[in-house]
Amino acid sequence: MRVVILGSGRGSNAEAILLAQQQQRLGAARVVRILSDQPGAGILALGPRFGVEALFVDPAPFRTKLEGEGEARFIAAVQAAEPDLVVLAGFMRVLKPGFLGAFAGRIINLHPSLLPSFPGLDGIGQAFRRGVKVTGCTVHAVTAEVDGGPILDQAVVRIEEGDTLEAVAAKVHAAEHALLPAVIARLSQRTRE
Ligand code: GAR
């Protein structure tokens, strides 16, 4: 199962996927390309470290969505890698029908809350400020509804009395690093059946 990862940030989840692959915990999945809309993103530094092609793709002209020429460039860069699965690991742009249609049924997203609670930006901060006692992370199939596609799996994190936002964030990220590679491994077994 050929996997393309899209991300905008430090890439700790992409790193968790690549470490799982190195340790043969990624089933039949293999990361073939990493793409970022941010030229300086930490996620791109994983390429040389793990021997995977990692490229910046210009997302212009929009700031928060992927549409128009930027969308066309991303579609071409993903298509060139012939993916069976496109993984959004901290890709901070809203996808539009062009991209969604090109890879229909093959895109999954990681979100740092127990959806449908706290969709959108800053899922961890939203949960923390609301004072919930449990939060976590979700991997879901991507549809046109932002953070609204079918849920594939979730992991739960308890917020203890006295936890700081930073402490909760660390717990959620640790949960993400275990959940996302496990879901990808499971999907790769399904593809083989
Ligand atoms: C992760 O916490 C992921 O859940 C979140 O961005 C972070 C990326 O971290 N994604 C979203 O908020 C999507 N709406 P990383 O770059 O270290 O993997």
CSV table of C-alpha atoms and ligand atoms in Angstrom, one decimal:
chain,number,residue,atom,x,y,z
A,1,MET,CA,0.0,0.0,0.0
A,2,ARG,CA,1.7,3.2,-1.2
A,3,VAL,CA,1.2,6.1,1.2
A,4,VAL,CA,1.7,9.8,0.6
A,5,ILE,CA,1.8,12.0,3.7
A,6,LEU,CA,0.7,15.7,3.7
A,7,GLY,CA,1.7,18.0,6.6
A,8,SER,CA,2.3,21.6,7.4
A,9,GLY,CA,4.1,21.4,10.7
A,10,ARG,CA,6.8,19.8,12.7
A,11,GLY,CA,5.9,16.3,11.4
A,12,SER,CA,6.0,14.3,14.7
A,13,ASN,CA,3.1,12.1,13.4
A,14,ALA,CA,4.9,11.6,10.0
A,15,GLU,CA,7.9,10.6,12.1
A,16,ALA,CA,5.9,8.1,14.1
A,17,ILE,CA,4.6,6.6,10.8
A,18,LEU,CA,8.2,6.3,9.4
A,19,LEU,CA,9.5,4.8,12.7
A,20,ALA,CA,6.7,2.3,12.6
A,21,GLN,CA,7.7,1.4,9.0
A,22,GLN,CA,11.3,1.1,10.0
A,23,GLN,CA,10.3,-1.2,12.9
A,24,GLN,CA,8.0,-3.2,10.6
A,25,ARG,CA,4.9,-2.1,12.5
A,26,LEU,CA,3.2,-0.6,9.4
A,27,GLY,CA,1.8,-3.7,7.9
A,28,ALA,CA,2.0,-3.7,4.1
A,29,ALA,CA,2.1,0.1,4.0
A,30,ARG,CA,5.1,2.0,2.6
A,31,VAL,CA,5.6,5.8,2.7
A,32,VAL,CA,6.6,6.9,-0.8
A,33,ARG,CA,6.4,10.7,-0.6
A,34,ILE,CA,6.0,13.6,1.9
A,35,LEU,CA,4.5,16.9,0.7
A,36,SER,CA,4.2,20.2,2.6
A,37,ASP,CA,2.6,23.5,1.9
A,38,GLN,CA,5.2,25.2,4.1
A,39,PRO,CA,8.7,25.5,2.7
A,40,GLY,CA,10.4,25.5,6.2
A,41,ALA,CA,8.2,22.8,7.8
A,42,GLY,CA,10.0,20.3,10.0
A,43,ILE,CA,8.1,17.5,8.3
A,44,LEU,CA,10.3,18.0,5.2
A,45,ALA,CA,13.5,17.3,7.1
A,46,LEU,CA,12.2,13.7,7.6
A,47,GLY,CA,12.7,13.0,3.9
A,48,PRO,CA,16.5,12.8,4.0
A,49,ARG,CA,16.5,11.1,7.4
A,50,PHE,CA,14.3,8.3,6.3
A,51,GLY,CA,15.2,8.1,2.6
A,52,VAL,CA,11.8,9.3,1.4
A,53,GLU,CA,11.2,12.0,-1.2
A,54,ALA,CA,10.0,15.1,0.6
A,55,LEU,CA,8.8,18.2,-1.4
A,56,PHE,CA,7.4,21.6,-0.8
A,57,VAL,CA,4.5,22.3,-3.1
A,58,ASP,CA,3.4,25.9,-3.6
A,59,PRO,CA,-0.2,26.1,-2.3
A,60,ALA,CA,-0.9,29.7,-3.6
A,61,PRO,CA,-3.1,31.6,-4.1
A,62,PHE,CA,-5.1,30.9,-0.9
A,63,ARG,CA,-4.1,31.0,2.7
A,64,THR,CA,-6.3,28.4,4.4
A,65,LYS,CA,-7.8,26.3,1.7
A,66,LEU,CA,-6.4,24.3,-1.2
A,67,GLU,CA,-8.1,25.4,-4.4
A,68,GLY,CA,-7.1,26.8,-7.9
A,69,GLU,CA,-3.5,26.5,-9.1
A,70,GLY,CA,-2.2,25.3,-5.7
A,71,GLU,CA,-4.8,22.5,-5.6
A,72,ALA,CA,-3.8,21.5,-9.2
A,73,ARG,CA,-0.1,21.4,-8.2
A,74,PHE,CA,-0.9,19.2,-5.1
A,75,ILE,CA,-3.1,16.9,-7.2
A,76,ALA,CA,-0.2,16.4,-9.6
A,77,ALA,CA,2.4,15.9,-6.9
A,78,VAL,CA,0.3,13.3,-5.1
A,79,GLN,CA,-0.8,11.5,-8.3
A,80,ALA,CA,2.8,11.2,-9.4
A,81,ALA,CA,3.4,9.0,-6.4
A,82,GLU,CA,0.5,6.7,-7.3
A,83,PRO,CA,-0.8,6.5,-3.8
A,84,ASP,CA,-3.3,3.9,-2.4
A,85,LEU,CA,-3.7,6.1,0.7
A,86,VAL,CA,-3.2,9.9,1.3
A,87,VAL,CA,-2.6,10.7,5.0
A,88,LEU,CA,-3.2,14.2,6.3
A,89,ALA,CA,-0.9,14.5,9.3
A,90,GLY,CA,-1.2,18.1,10.4
A,91,PHE,CA,-2.1,19.4,7.0
A,92,MET,CA,-3.7,22.7,7.9
A,93,ARG,CA,-5.7,23.5,4.8
A,94,VAL,CA,-9.3,22.8,3.9
A,95,LEU,CA,-9.5,20.4,0.9
A,96,LYS,CA,-11.9,21.2,-1.9
A,97,PRO,CA,-13.8,19.0,-4.3
A,98,GLY,CA,-11.0,18.9,-6.9
A,99,PHE,CA,-8.5,17.2,-4.5
A,100,LEU,CA,-11.2,15.2,-2.7
A,101,GLY,CA,-12.5,13.8,-6.1
A,102,ALA,CA,-9.0,13.0,-7.4
A,103,PHE,CA,-8.4,10.7,-4.4
A,104,ALA,CA,-11.9,9.8,-3.4
A,105,GLY,CA,-12.1,7.2,-0.6
A,106,ARG,CA,-8.3,7.2,-0.2
A,107,ILE,CA,-7.8,10.2,2.2
A,108,ILE,CA,-7.6,9.9,6.0
A,109,ASN,CA,-7.0,12.7,8.5
A,110,LEU,CA,-5.7,12.9,12.1
A,111,HIS,CA,-7.5,15.3,14.5
A,112,PRO,CA,-6.5,16.1,18.0
A,113,SER,CA,-9.8,15.6,19.8
A,114,LEU,CA,-12.6,13.0,20.1
A,115,LEU,CA,-14.7,14.0,17.1
A,116,PRO,CA,-17.4,15.1,16.8
A,117,SER,CA,-16.4,17.2,19.8
A,118,PHE,CA,-14.0,20.1,19.1
A,119,PRO,CA,-13.6,20.1,15.3
A,120,GLY,CA,-11.6,22.8,13.5
A,121,LEU,CA,-8.5,24.6,14.8
A,122,ASP,CA,-6.8,23.9,18.1
A,123,GLY,CA,-8.8,20.8,19.2
A,124,ILE,CA,-6.6,20.4,22.2
A,125,GLY,CA,-7.0,23.9,23.5
A,126,GLN,CA,-10.8,23.8,22.8
A,127,ALA,CA,-11.1,20.7,25.0
A,128,PHE,CA,-8.8,22.0,27.7
A,129,ARG,CA,-10.7,25.3,28.0
A,130,ARG,CA,-14.1,23.6,28.0
A,131,GLY,CA,-12.9,21.6,31.0
A,132,VAL,CA,-13.7,18.1,29.7
A,133,LYS,CA,-12.2,15.2,31.7
A,134,VAL,CA,-11.5,13.0,28.7
A,135,THR,CA,-10.3,14.0,25.3
A,136,GLY,CA,-8.0,12.3,22.8
A,137,CYS,CA,-7.5,11.9,19.0
A,138,THR,CA,-9.4,10.6,16.0
A,139,VAL,CA,-8.5,9.2,12.6
A,140,HIS,CA,-11.3,9.6,10.1
A,141,ALA,CA,-12.0,9.3,6.4
A,142,VAL,CA,-12.0,12.7,4.7
A,143,THR,CA,-15.2,13.9,3.1
A,144,ALA,CA,-16.3,17.4,2.1
A,145,GLU,CA,-17.5,18.1,5.6
A,146,VAL,CA,-14.5,19.4,7.6
A,147,ASP,CA,-13.6,16.9,10.3
A,148,GLY,CA,-16.9,15.1,9.6
A,149,GLY,CA,-16.1,11.9,7.7
A,150,PRO,CA,-16.6,8.4,9.0
A,151,ILE,CA,-14.5,7.7,12.1
A,152,LEU,CA,-11.9,4.9,11.7
A,153,ASP,CA,-10.5,4.8,15.2
A,154,GLN,CA,-10.0,7.0,18.3
A,155,ALA,CA,-7.7,7.0,21.4
A,156,VAL,CA,-8.7,8.4,24.8
A,157,VAL,CA,-6.7,10.7,27.0
A,158,ARG,CA,-7.7,11.6,30.6
A,159,ILE,CA,-7.3,15.2,31.7
A,160,GLU,CA,-6.3,15.0,35.4
A,161,GLU,CA,-6.8,17.7,38.0
A,162,GLY,CA,-3.9,20.2,37.7
A,163,ASP,CA,-2.9,19.2,34.2
A,164,THR,CA,-1.6,22.2,32.2
A,165,LEU,CA,-2.4,22.7,28.5
A,166,GLU,CA,1.1,21.6,27.7
A,167,ALA,CA,0.7,18.4,29.7
A,168,VAL,CA,-2.6,17.6,27.9
A,169,ALA,CA,-1.0,18.4,24.5
A,170,ALA,CA,1.9,16.0,25.3
A,171,LYS,CA,-0.6,13.2,26.2
A,172,VAL,CA,-2.7,13.8,23.1
A,173,HIS,CA,0.4,13.8,20.9
A,174,ALA,CA,1.6,10.5,22.4
A,175,ALA,CA,-1.8,9.0,21.8
A,176,GLU,CA,-1.7,10.2,18.1
A,177,HIS,CA,1.8,8.7,17.6
A,178,ALA,CA,0.4,5.3,18.5
A,179,LEU,CA,-3.0,5.6,16.9
A,180,LEU,CA,-2.1,6.8,13.4
A,181,PRO,CA,0.5,4.1,12.4
A,182,ALA,CA,-1.8,1.4,13.9
A,183,VAL,CA,-4.7,2.6,11.7
A,184,ILE,CA,-2.5,2.7,8.6
A,185,ALA,CA,-1.2,-0.8,9.3
A,186,ARG,CA,-4.8,-2.1,9.7
A,187,LEU,CA,-5.9,-0.4,6.4
A,188,SER,CA,-3.0,-2.0,4.6
A,189,GLN,CA,-4.0,-5.5,5.7
A,190,ARG,CA,-7.6,-4.8,4.5
A,191,THR,CA,-6.2,-3.7,1.1
A,192,ARG,CA,-4.4,-7.1,0.8
A,193,GLU,CA,-7.4,-9.2,1.5
B,1,GAR,C1,-1.4,17.0,15.2
B,1,GAR,O1,-1.7,17.2,16.6
B,1,GAR,C2,-2.7,16.8,14.4
B,1,GAR,O2,-3.7,16.1,15.2
B,1,GAR,C3,-3.1,18.2,14.2
B,1,GAR,O3,-1.9,18.9,13.9
B,1,GAR,C4,-0.9,18.3,14.6
B,1,GAR,C5,0.3,18.0,13.7
B,1,GAR,O4,1.5,17.7,14.5
B,1,GAR,N1,-4.0,18.3,13.1
B,1,GAR,C6,-5.1,19.2,13.1
B,1,GAR,O5,-5.3,20.0,14.0
B,1,GAR,C7,-5.9,19.1,11.8
B,1,GAR,N2,-7.1,19.9,12.0
B,1,GAR,P1,2.8,17.1,13.8
B,1,GAR,O6,3.2,18.1,12.6
B,1,GAR,O7,3.8,17.1,14.8
B,1,GAR,O8,2.4,15.7,13.3
